[in-house]
PDB file of C-alpha atoms in Angstrom:
ATOM      1  CA  UNK A   1     -74.115 116.909 121.313  1.00  0.00           C
ATOM      2  CA  UNK A   2     -73.462 118.075 124.862  1.00  0.00           C
ATOM      3  CA  UNK A   3     -73.049 121.726 125.721  1.00  0.00           C
ATOM      4  CA  UNK A   4     -69.387 121.081 126.600  1.00  0.00           C
ATOM      5  CA  UNK A   5     -68.621 119.640 123.182  1.00  0.00           C
ATOM      6  CA  UNK A   6     -70.522 122.557 121.583  1.00  0.00           C
ATOM      7  CA  UNK A   7     -68.305 124.960 123.524  1.00  0.00           C
ATOM      8  CA  UNK A   8     -65.177 123.075 122.437  1.00  0.00           C
ATOM      9  CA  UNK A   9     -66.211 123.204 118.781  1.00  0.00           C
ATOM     10  CA  UNK A  10     -67.189 126.874 118.965  1.00  0.00           C
ATOM     11  CA  UNK A  11     -63.982 127.694 120.833  1.00  0.00           C
ATOM     12  CA  UNK A  12     -61.802 125.948 118.248  1.00  0.00           C
ATOM     13  CA  UNK A  13     -63.635 127.897 115.537  1.00  0.00           C
ATOM     14  CA  UNK A  14     -63.023 131.172 117.420  1.00  0.00           C
ATOM     15  CA  UNK A  15     -59.290 130.472 117.636  1.00  0.00           C
ATOM     16  CA  UNK A  16     -59.178 129.365 113.983  1.00  0.00           C
ATOM     17  CA  UNK A  17     -60.851 132.657 113.014  1.00  0.00           C
ATOM     18  CA  UNK A  18     -58.391 134.583 115.196  1.00  0.00           C
ATOM     19  CA  UNK A  19     -55.430 132.866 113.501  1.00  0.00           C
ATOM     20  CA  UNK A  20     -56.895 133.458 110.052  1.00  0.00           C
ATOM     21  CA  UNK A  21     -57.162 137.197 110.812  1.00  0.00           C
ATOM     22  CA  UNK A  22     -53.650 137.176 112.314  1.00  0.00           C
ATOM     23  CA  UNK A  23     -52.288 135.830 109.022  1.00  0.00           C
ATOM     24  CA  UNK A  24     -54.353 138.281 106.956  1.00  0.00           C
ATOM     25  CA  UNK A  25     -52.967 141.200 108.980  1.00  0.00           C
ATOM     26  CA  UNK A  26     -49.464 140.422 107.696  1.00  0.00           C
ATOM     27  CA  UNK A  27     -50.681 141.043 104.154  1.00  0.00           C
ATOM     28  CA  UNK A  28     -52.320 144.399 104.915  1.00  0.00           C
ATOM     29  CA  UNK A  29     -49.605 145.869 107.157  1.00  0.00           C
ATOM     30  CA  UNK A  30     -47.141 147.837 104.987  1.00  0.00           C
ATOM     31  CA  UNK A  31     -44.334 147.234 107.520  1.00  0.00           C
ATOM     32  CA  UNK A  32     -44.984 143.485 107.745  1.00  0.00           C
ATOM     33  CA  UNK A  33     -41.937 141.193 107.656  1.00  0.00           C
ATOM     34  CA  UNK A  34     -43.962 138.442 105.931  1.00  0.00           C
ATOM     35  CA  UNK A  35     -45.449 138.042 102.482  1.00  0.00           C
ATOM     36  CA  UNK A  36     -48.140 135.633 101.344  1.00  0.00           C
ATOM     37  CA  UNK A  37     -45.587 132.882 100.531  1.00  0.00           C
ATOM     38  CA  UNK A  38     -44.243 133.081 104.100  1.00  0.00           C
ATOM     39  CA  UNK A  39     -47.572 132.408 105.818  1.00  0.00           C
ATOM     40  CA  UNK A  40     -47.279 128.653 105.262  1.00  0.00           C
ATOM     41  CA  UNK A  41     -44.329 128.671 107.684  1.00  0.00           C
ATOM     42  CA  UNK A  42     -46.372 129.985 110.633  1.00  0.00           C
ATOM     43  CA  UNK A  43     -46.866 127.231 113.217  1.00  0.00           C
ATOM     44  CA  UNK A  44     -49.277 126.992 116.144  1.00  0.00           C
ATOM     45  CA  UNK A  45     -49.970 124.629 119.001  1.00  0.00           C
ATOM     46  CA  UNK A  46     -53.254 122.750 118.844  1.00  0.00           C
ATOM     47  CA  UNK A  47     -56.058 124.702 120.509  1.00  0.00           C
ATOM     48  CA  UNK A  48     -56.288 123.889 124.214  1.00  0.00           C
ATOM     49  CA  UNK A  49     -59.016 125.562 126.269  1.00  0.00           C
ATOM     50  CA  UNK A  50     -57.111 124.956 129.518  1.00  0.00           C
ATOM     51  CA  UNK A  51     -54.861 127.846 128.420  1.00  0.00           C
ATOM     52  CA  UNK A  52     -57.836 130.238 128.516  1.00  0.00           C
ATOM     53  CA  UNK A  53     -57.861 131.544 132.088  1.00  0.00           C
ATOM     54  CA  UNK A  54     -59.892 134.015 134.077  1.00  0.00           C
ATOM     55  CA  UNK A  55     -57.580 136.202 136.146  1.00  0.00           C
ATOM     56  CA  UNK A  56     -57.992 138.451 139.143  1.00  0.00           C
ATOM     57  CA  UNK A  57     -56.851 141.859 137.971  1.00  0.00           C
ATOM     58  CA  UNK A  58     -55.488 144.637 140.127  1.00  0.00           C
ATOM     59  CA  UNK A  59     -55.649 147.852 138.095  1.00  0.00           C
ATOM     60  CA  UNK A  60     -52.682 150.095 138.889  1.00  0.00           C
ATOM     61  CA  UNK A  61     -53.570 153.771 139.004  1.00  0.00           C
ATOM     62  CA  UNK A  62     -50.894 156.404 138.443  1.00  0.00           C
ATOM     63  CA  UNK A  63     -48.148 153.869 137.707  1.00  0.00           C
ATOM     64  CA  UNK A  64     -44.920 155.625 136.675  1.00  0.00           C
ATOM     65  CA  UNK A  65     -43.693 155.348 133.109  1.00  0.00           C
ATOM     66  CA  UNK A  66     -40.510 153.494 132.257  1.00  0.00           C
ATOM     67  CA  UNK A  67     -38.545 152.573 129.149  1.00  0.00           C
ATOM     68  CA  UNK A  68     -39.173 148.979 128.111  1.00  0.00           C
ATOM     69  CA  UNK A  69     -36.045 147.672 126.351  1.00  0.00           C
ATOM     70  CA  UNK A  70     -36.353 146.438 122.781  1.00  0.00           C
ATOM     71  CA  UNK A  71     -34.375 143.868 120.779  1.00  0.00           C
ATOM     72  CA  UNK A  72     -33.110 146.458 118.294  1.00  0.00           C
ATOM     73  CA  UNK A  73     -33.199 150.220 118.569  1.00  0.00           C
ATOM     74  CA  UNK A  74     -34.401 152.607 121.258  1.00  0.00           C
ATOM     75  CA  UNK A  75     -36.722 151.472 124.037  1.00  0.00           C
ATOM     76  CA  UNK A  76     -40.311 152.631 124.243  1.00  0.00           C
ATOM     77  CA  UNK A  77     -42.259 154.330 127.061  1.00  0.00           C
ATOM     78  CA  UNK A  78     -44.734 152.100 128.897  1.00  0.00           C
ATOM     79  CA  UNK A  79     -46.659 152.129 132.160  1.00  0.00           C
ATOM     80  CA  UNK A  80     -47.767 149.140 134.180  1.00  0.00           C
ATOM     81  CA  UNK A  81     -51.547 148.902 133.786  1.00  0.00           C
ATOM     82  CA  UNK A  82     -52.567 145.858 135.857  1.00  0.00           C
ATOM     83  CA  UNK A  83     -51.244 142.866 137.746  1.00  0.00           C
ATOM     84  CA  UNK A  84     -52.998 139.595 136.904  1.00  0.00           C
ATOM     85  CA  UNK A  85     -53.140 136.625 139.281  1.00  0.00           C
ATOM     86  CA  UNK A  86     -54.320 133.213 138.128  1.00  0.00           C
ATOM     87  CA  UNK A  87     -53.670 129.487 138.203  1.00  0.00           C
ATOM     88  CA  UNK A  88     -52.264 127.681 135.179  1.00  0.00           C
ATOM     89  CA  UNK A  89     -51.427 123.972 135.110  1.00  0.00           C
ATOM     90  CA  UNK A  90     -52.109 123.875 138.850  1.00  0.00           C
ATOM     91  CA  UNK A  91     -49.543 126.575 139.644  1.00  0.00           C
ATOM     92  CA  UNK A  92     -50.188 130.114 140.875  1.00  0.00           C
ATOM     93  CA  UNK A  93     -49.044 132.709 138.328  1.00  0.00           C
ATOM     94  CA  UNK A  94     -48.706 136.460 138.113  1.00  0.00           C
ATOM     95  CA  UNK A  95     -48.240 138.615 135.008  1.00  0.00           C
ATOM     96  CA  UNK A  96     -48.244 142.353 134.410  1.00  0.00           C
ATOM     97  CA  UNK A  97     -50.153 144.080 131.613  1.00  0.00           C
ATOM     98  CA  UNK A  98     -48.661 147.265 130.139  1.00  0.00           C
ATOM     99  CA  UNK A  99     -49.919 150.330 128.301  1.00  0.00           C
ATOM    100  CA  UNK A 100     -47.847 151.979 125.586  1.00  0.00           C
ATOM    101  CA  UNK A 101     -47.660 155.713 126.256  1.00  0.00           C
ATOM    102  CA  UNK A 102     -47.384 156.506 122.529  1.00  0.00           C
ATOM    103  CA  UNK A 103     -50.350 154.324 121.530  1.00  0.00           C
ATOM    104  CA  UNK A 104     -52.497 155.598 124.410  1.00  0.00           C
ATOM    105  CA  UNK A 105     -52.362 159.085 122.855  1.00  0.00           C
ATOM    106  CA  UNK A 106     -53.911 157.941 119.556  1.00  0.00           C
ATOM    107  CA  UNK A 107     -57.726 157.646 119.380  1.00  0.00           C
ATOM    108  CA  UNK A 108     -57.707 154.307 117.527  1.00  0.00           C
ATOM    109  CA  UNK A 109     -55.337 152.645 120.031  1.00  0.00           C
ATOM    110  CA  UNK A 110     -56.007 154.566 123.243  1.00  0.00           C
ATOM    111  CA  UNK A 111     -57.410 151.441 124.940  1.00  0.00           C
ATOM    112  CA  UNK A 112     -54.699 149.071 123.631  1.00  0.00           C
ATOM    113  CA  UNK A 113     -52.917 146.971 126.280  1.00  0.00           C
ATOM    114  CA  UNK A 114     -49.949 144.685 125.949  1.00  0.00           C
ATOM    115  CA  UNK A 115     -49.086 141.423 127.714  1.00  0.00           C
ATOM    116  CA  UNK A 116     -45.551 140.297 126.812  1.00  0.00           C
ATOM    117  CA  UNK A 117     -44.300 137.099 128.444  1.00  0.00           C
ATOM    118  CA  UNK A 118     -41.660 134.409 128.313  1.00  0.00           C
ATOM    119  CA  UNK A 119     -41.964 130.781 129.375  1.00  0.00           C
ATOM    120  CA  UNK A 120     -40.009 127.533 129.318  1.00  0.00           C
ATOM    121  CA  UNK A 121     -40.749 126.906 125.604  1.00  0.00           C
ATOM    122  CA  UNK A 122     -38.779 129.975 124.470  1.00  0.00           C
ATOM    123  CA  UNK A 123     -35.745 129.169 122.362  1.00  0.00           C
ATOM    124  CA  UNK A 124     -36.910 125.598 121.695  1.00  0.00           C
ATOM    125  CA  UNK A 125     -40.506 125.328 120.488  1.00  0.00           C
ATOM    126  CA  UNK A 126     -41.265 129.073 120.508  1.00  0.00           C
ATOM    127  CA  UNK A 127     -39.421 132.287 119.690  1.00  0.00           C
ATOM    128  CA  UNK A 128     -36.536 132.900 122.102  1.00  0.00           C
ATOM    129  CA  UNK A 129     -37.567 136.517 122.696  1.00  0.00           C
ATOM    130  CA  UNK A 130     -40.994 135.683 124.090  1.00  0.00           C
ATOM    131  CA  UNK A 131     -44.542 136.143 122.857  1.00  0.00           C
ATOM    132  CA  UNK A 132     -47.300 138.719 123.182  1.00  0.00           C
ATOM    133  CA  UNK A 133     -51.035 138.812 123.883  1.00  0.00           C
ATOM    134  CA  UNK A 134     -53.132 141.865 123.016  1.00  0.00           C
ATOM    135  CA  UNK A 135     -55.854 143.158 125.316  1.00  0.00           C
ATOM    136  CA  UNK A 136     -58.116 146.213 125.488  1.00  0.00           C
ATOM    137  CA  UNK A 137     -59.072 148.141 128.607  1.00  0.00           C
ATOM    138  CA  UNK A 138     -62.730 147.170 127.964  1.00  0.00           C
ATOM    139  CA  UNK A 139     -61.710 143.501 128.450  1.00  0.00           C
ATOM    140  CA  UNK A 140     -61.339 144.235 132.187  1.00  0.00           C
ATOM    141  CA  UNK A 141     -64.613 143.759 134.056  1.00  0.00           C
ATOM    142  CA  UNK A 142     -65.216 143.603 137.822  1.00  0.00           C
ATOM    143  CA  UNK A 143     -61.504 143.282 138.646  1.00  0.00           C
ATOM    144  CA  UNK A 144     -61.148 140.383 136.237  1.00  0.00           C
ATOM    145  CA  UNK A 145     -59.927 139.718 132.709  1.00  0.00           C
ATOM    146  CA  UNK A 146     -59.721 136.547 130.633  1.00  0.00           C
ATOM    147  CA  UNK A 147     -56.402 135.870 128.954  1.00  0.00           C
ATOM    148  CA  UNK A 148     -56.078 133.250 126.250  1.00  0.00           C
ATOM    149  CA  UNK A 149     -52.617 131.878 125.610  1.00  0.00           C
ATOM    150  CA  UNK A 150     -53.978 130.266 122.420  1.00  0.00           C
ATOM    151  CA  UNK A 151     -53.840 133.843 121.067  1.00  0.00           C
ATOM    152  CA  UNK A 152     -50.171 134.336 121.992  1.00  0.00           C
ATOM    153  CA  UNK A 153     -48.218 135.490 118.965  1.00  0.00           C
ATOM    154  CA  UNK A 154     -44.636 136.196 117.945  1.00  0.00           C
ATOM    155  CA  UNK A 155     -43.292 139.728 117.585  1.00  0.00           C
ATOM    156  CA  UNK A 156     -42.059 140.834 114.164  1.00  0.00           C
ATOM    157  CA  UNK A 157     -38.492 140.282 115.433  1.00  0.00           C
ATOM    158  CA  UNK A 158     -39.152 136.528 115.268  1.00  0.00           C
ATOM    159  CA  UNK A 159     -39.406 136.787 111.473  1.00  0.00           C
ATOM    160  CA  UNK A 160     -36.886 139.454 110.495  1.00  0.00           C
ATOM    161  CA  UNK A 161     -34.230 141.783 111.863  1.00  0.00           C
ATOM    162  CA  UNK A 162     -34.662 145.556 112.006  1.00  0.00           C
ATOM    163  CA  UNK A 163     -37.762 145.772 114.210  1.00  0.00           C
ATOM    164  CA  UNK A 164     -37.905 147.448 117.638  1.00  0.00           C
ATOM    165  CA  UNK A 165     -39.796 144.702 119.497  1.00  0.00           C
ATOM    166  CA  UNK A 166     -40.221 145.131 123.267  1.00  0.00           C
ATOM    167  CA  UNK A 167     -38.463 142.557 125.431  1.00  0.00           C
ATOM    168  CA  UNK A 168     -40.828 140.955 127.940  1.00  0.00           C
ATOM    169  CA  UNK A 169     -39.837 142.247 131.395  1.00  0.00           C
ATOM    170  CA  UNK A 170     -38.383 139.782 133.905  1.00  0.00           C
ATOM    171  CA  UNK A 171     -41.552 140.052 136.030  1.00  0.00           C
ATOM    172  CA  UNK A 172     -43.402 138.320 133.159  1.00  0.00           C
ATOM    173  CA  UNK A 173     -41.173 135.241 133.033  1.00  0.00           C
ATOM    174  CA  UNK A 174     -43.345 132.178 133.593  1.00  0.00           C
ATOM    175  CA  UNK A 175     -41.573 129.193 135.120  1.00  0.00           C
ATOM    176  CA  UNK A 176     -43.708 126.675 133.198  1.00  0.00           C
ATOM    177  CA  UNK A 177     -44.149 125.562 129.609  1.00  0.00           C
ATOM    178  CA  UNK A 178     -46.981 127.352 127.819  1.00  0.00           C
ATOM    179  CA  UNK A 179     -47.800 124.995 124.958  1.00  0.00           C
ATOM    180  CA  UNK A 180     -50.386 127.264 123.383  1.00  0.00           C
ATOM    181  CA  UNK A 181     -50.392 129.962 120.727  1.00  0.00           C
ATOM    182  CA  UNK A 182     -47.766 130.542 118.078  1.00  0.00           C
ATOM    183  CA  UNK A 183     -44.704 128.329 117.753  1.00  0.00           C
ATOM    184  CA  UNK A 184     -41.308 129.100 116.270  1.00  0.00           C
ATOM    185  CA  UNK A 185     -41.397 130.283 112.645  1.00  0.00           C
ATOM    186  CA  UNK A 186     -40.546 127.313 110.390  1.00  0.00           C
ATOM    187  CA  UNK A 187     -38.448 129.323 107.918  1.00  0.00           C
ATOM    188  CA  UNK A 188     -35.078 130.969 108.396  1.00  0.00           C
ATOM    189  CA  UNK A 189     -35.320 134.440 109.905  1.00  0.00           C
ATOM    190  CA  UNK A 190     -34.707 137.292 107.447  1.00  0.00           C
ATOM    191  CA  UNK A 191     -31.852 139.647 108.231  1.00  0.00           C
TER     192      UNK A 191
END
């Protein structure tokens, strides 16, 4: 077995483990919109390592806070944390990573970062409101961070009404199809 095929197998296992934990988290979160019977309706693209990209990261110091709109309810305070530049499918891309002001004040989530985005699959193959990728400040090393669109997931709003899910800002609209990560939920949304 070549080292490349070993990487591919290990990588697929890593993403499978990530998705297994993602599903398990629904069952342990008391505010989860999904129950065990709902998990069979979660859908994902096949794992594709070309959607795992190393980015050049510009950390933004002293970025002002702003209210990120949500789909339902009152917006939440965020600050821009970093601007990421990378190439995906042969096209230059730029996305912004955000830090939640509320979560940054809690010891267990003080390093939590948030990458919301939309792409050309939204409303057809994926949730219309966009998808999210979680990062931690420790993921940033030497002005670089790896983002993996295979780990893109739907916000709770994709499954049920009544959640205050942040809307991905316009600056994070990708003008390509990102056929990686979570697809549209295969069961009718709860209201």
